[in-house]
C-alpha positions in Angstrom: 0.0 0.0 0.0 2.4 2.4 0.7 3.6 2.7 -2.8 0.0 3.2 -3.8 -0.2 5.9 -1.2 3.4 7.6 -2.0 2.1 8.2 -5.6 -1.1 9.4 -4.5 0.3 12.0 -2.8 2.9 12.8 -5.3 0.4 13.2 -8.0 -1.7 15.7 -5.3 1.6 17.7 -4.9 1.6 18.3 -8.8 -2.0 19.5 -9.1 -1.8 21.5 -5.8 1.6 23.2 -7.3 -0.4 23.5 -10.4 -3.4 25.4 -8.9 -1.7 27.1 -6.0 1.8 27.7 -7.0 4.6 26.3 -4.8 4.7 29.0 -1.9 0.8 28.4 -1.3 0.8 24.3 -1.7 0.1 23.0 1.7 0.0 19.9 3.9 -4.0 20.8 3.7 -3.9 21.4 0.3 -2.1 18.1 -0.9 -3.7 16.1 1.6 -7.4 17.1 0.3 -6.5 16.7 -3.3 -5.0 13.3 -2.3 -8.0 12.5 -0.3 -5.9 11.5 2.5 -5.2 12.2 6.0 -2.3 15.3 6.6 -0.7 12.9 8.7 0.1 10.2 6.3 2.5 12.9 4.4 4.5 13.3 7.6 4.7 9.5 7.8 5.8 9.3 4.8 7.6 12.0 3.7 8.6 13.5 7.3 7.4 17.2 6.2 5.9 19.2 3.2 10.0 19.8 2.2 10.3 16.1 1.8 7.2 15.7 -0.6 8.5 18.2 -3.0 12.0 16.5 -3.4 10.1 13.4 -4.0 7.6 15.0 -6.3 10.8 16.5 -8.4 12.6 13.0 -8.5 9.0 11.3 -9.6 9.7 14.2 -12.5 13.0 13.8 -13.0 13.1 10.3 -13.1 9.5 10.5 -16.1 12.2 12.0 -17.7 15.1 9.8 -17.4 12.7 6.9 -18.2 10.9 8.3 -21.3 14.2 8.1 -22.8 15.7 5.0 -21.6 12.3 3.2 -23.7 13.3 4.8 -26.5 16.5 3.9 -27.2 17.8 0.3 -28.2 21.1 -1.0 -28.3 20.8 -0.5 -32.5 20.1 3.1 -31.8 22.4 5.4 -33.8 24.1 8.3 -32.2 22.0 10.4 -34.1 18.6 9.2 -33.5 20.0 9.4 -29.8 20.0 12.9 -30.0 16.7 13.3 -31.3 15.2 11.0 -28.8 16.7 13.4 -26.3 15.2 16.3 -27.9 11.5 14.0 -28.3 11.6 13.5 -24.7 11.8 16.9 -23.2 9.2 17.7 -25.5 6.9 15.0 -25.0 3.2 14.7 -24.1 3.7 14.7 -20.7 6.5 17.7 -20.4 3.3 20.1 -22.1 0.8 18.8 -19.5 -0.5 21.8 -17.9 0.3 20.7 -14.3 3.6 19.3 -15.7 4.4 22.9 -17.0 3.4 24.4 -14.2 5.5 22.5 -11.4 8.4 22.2 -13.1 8.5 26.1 -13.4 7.7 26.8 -9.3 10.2 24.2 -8.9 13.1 25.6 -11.2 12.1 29.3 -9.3 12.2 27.5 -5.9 15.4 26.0 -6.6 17.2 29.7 -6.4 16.1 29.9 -2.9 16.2 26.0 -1.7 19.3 23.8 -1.7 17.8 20.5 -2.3 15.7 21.6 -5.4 18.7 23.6 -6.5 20.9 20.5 -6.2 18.6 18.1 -8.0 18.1 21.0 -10.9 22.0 20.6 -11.1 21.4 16.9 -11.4 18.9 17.5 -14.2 21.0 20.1 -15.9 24.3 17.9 -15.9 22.1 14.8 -16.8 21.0 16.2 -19.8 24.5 18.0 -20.9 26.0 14.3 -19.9 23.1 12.6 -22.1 24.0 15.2 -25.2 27.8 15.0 -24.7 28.0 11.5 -24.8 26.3 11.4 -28.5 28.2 14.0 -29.9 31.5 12.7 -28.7 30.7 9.8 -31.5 30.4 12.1 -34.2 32.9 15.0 -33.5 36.1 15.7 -31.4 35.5 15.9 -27.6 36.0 19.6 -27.2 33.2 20.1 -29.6 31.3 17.9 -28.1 31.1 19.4 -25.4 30.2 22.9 -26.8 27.6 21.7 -28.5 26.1 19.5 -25.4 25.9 22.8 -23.8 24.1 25.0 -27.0 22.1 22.2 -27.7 20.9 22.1 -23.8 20.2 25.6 -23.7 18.4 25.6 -26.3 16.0 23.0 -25.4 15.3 24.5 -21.7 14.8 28.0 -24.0 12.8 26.8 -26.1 10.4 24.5 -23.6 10.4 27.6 -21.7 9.4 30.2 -23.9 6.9 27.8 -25.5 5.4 26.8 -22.2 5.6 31.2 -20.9 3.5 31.8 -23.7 0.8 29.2 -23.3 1.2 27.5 -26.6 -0.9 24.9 -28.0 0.9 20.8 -28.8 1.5 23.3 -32.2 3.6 24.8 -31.0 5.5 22.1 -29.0 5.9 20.3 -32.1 7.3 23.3 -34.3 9.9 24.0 -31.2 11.2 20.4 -31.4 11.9 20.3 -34.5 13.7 23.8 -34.0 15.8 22.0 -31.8 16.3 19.1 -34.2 17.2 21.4 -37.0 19.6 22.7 -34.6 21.4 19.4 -33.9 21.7 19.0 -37.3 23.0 21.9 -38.0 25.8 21.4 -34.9 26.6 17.9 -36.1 27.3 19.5 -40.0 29.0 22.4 -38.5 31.5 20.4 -36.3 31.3 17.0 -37.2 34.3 14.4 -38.7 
């Protein structure tokens, strides 16, 4: 049960986040929209602190999964990168409550160690993820350069897309920016 339970109250702290914003999410608040006593978080989690760094690994690790199904041991170095791109665009990144608690916890994270070290994680998980594609196809120096453009331009590009409240559209046209992009990188520096 208490896997069953832990999710429930995971998926409360997302909507919660996503109708109150982080600074007004509350024991009371995720409890009701869990349906669940208050208590049970604290038994669980210890404190409110400790559900939001579990709520932000449940996110982190969406992520880390999405992509892991995707690739294959045939999977070229390539379609690697797209897959990256695919996933930080996917269905469930342009969820509203998704959008929406991933941005109070990215503001958070300026202001709360723990959320700052597991953007850090995210940040170098996706550089490391990028790097280690374009290390096959060009020298390691570029490699790296490009892990980093390619990286910012994702985040910029999810961001401003999510900021202005675009449709799946518009999700889809700011993929495939980013694809063109990687294309462009691998022609630009490639061997």
């Amino acid at each position: 049960m208490e896997p069953v339970r832990r999710q429930q109250l995971i998926d409360a702290t997302i909507e919660s986040v996503a109708t109150h914003g982080l600074q007004k999410t509350t024991i009371s608040t995720i409890s009701k929209n869990a349906g669940l006593s208050s208590g049970i978080i604290s038994h669980y989690f210890g404190a409110k602190q400790g559900l939001i760094e579990a709520t932000v690994r449940y996110l982190l690790n969406n992520l880390k999964q999405e992509l892991i199904y995707k690739i294959t041991p045939t999977t070229s170095h390539v379609q690697r990168l797209m897959y990256i791109i695919e996933t930080n665009f996917a269905l469930v990144q342009q969820r509203s409550d998704t959008t929406k608690t991933w941005l109070s916890f990215w503001a958070q994270s300026m202001h709360d160690d723990e959320l700052h070290r597991l953007q850090k994680v995210n940040s170098l998980r996706l550089k490391s993820n990028l790097a280690y594609s374009f290390k096959q196809l060009m020298n390691r120096e570029d490699a790296l350069v490009c892990a980093h453009l390619c990286a910012a331009m994702i985040d910029g590009l999810w961001l401003r897309t999510v900021l202005s409240k675009s449709d799946k559209n518009e999700f889809k046209r700011s993929e495939e920016l980013a694809k063109s992009y990687v294309h462009s990188l691998i022609k630009q520096y490639g061997v």
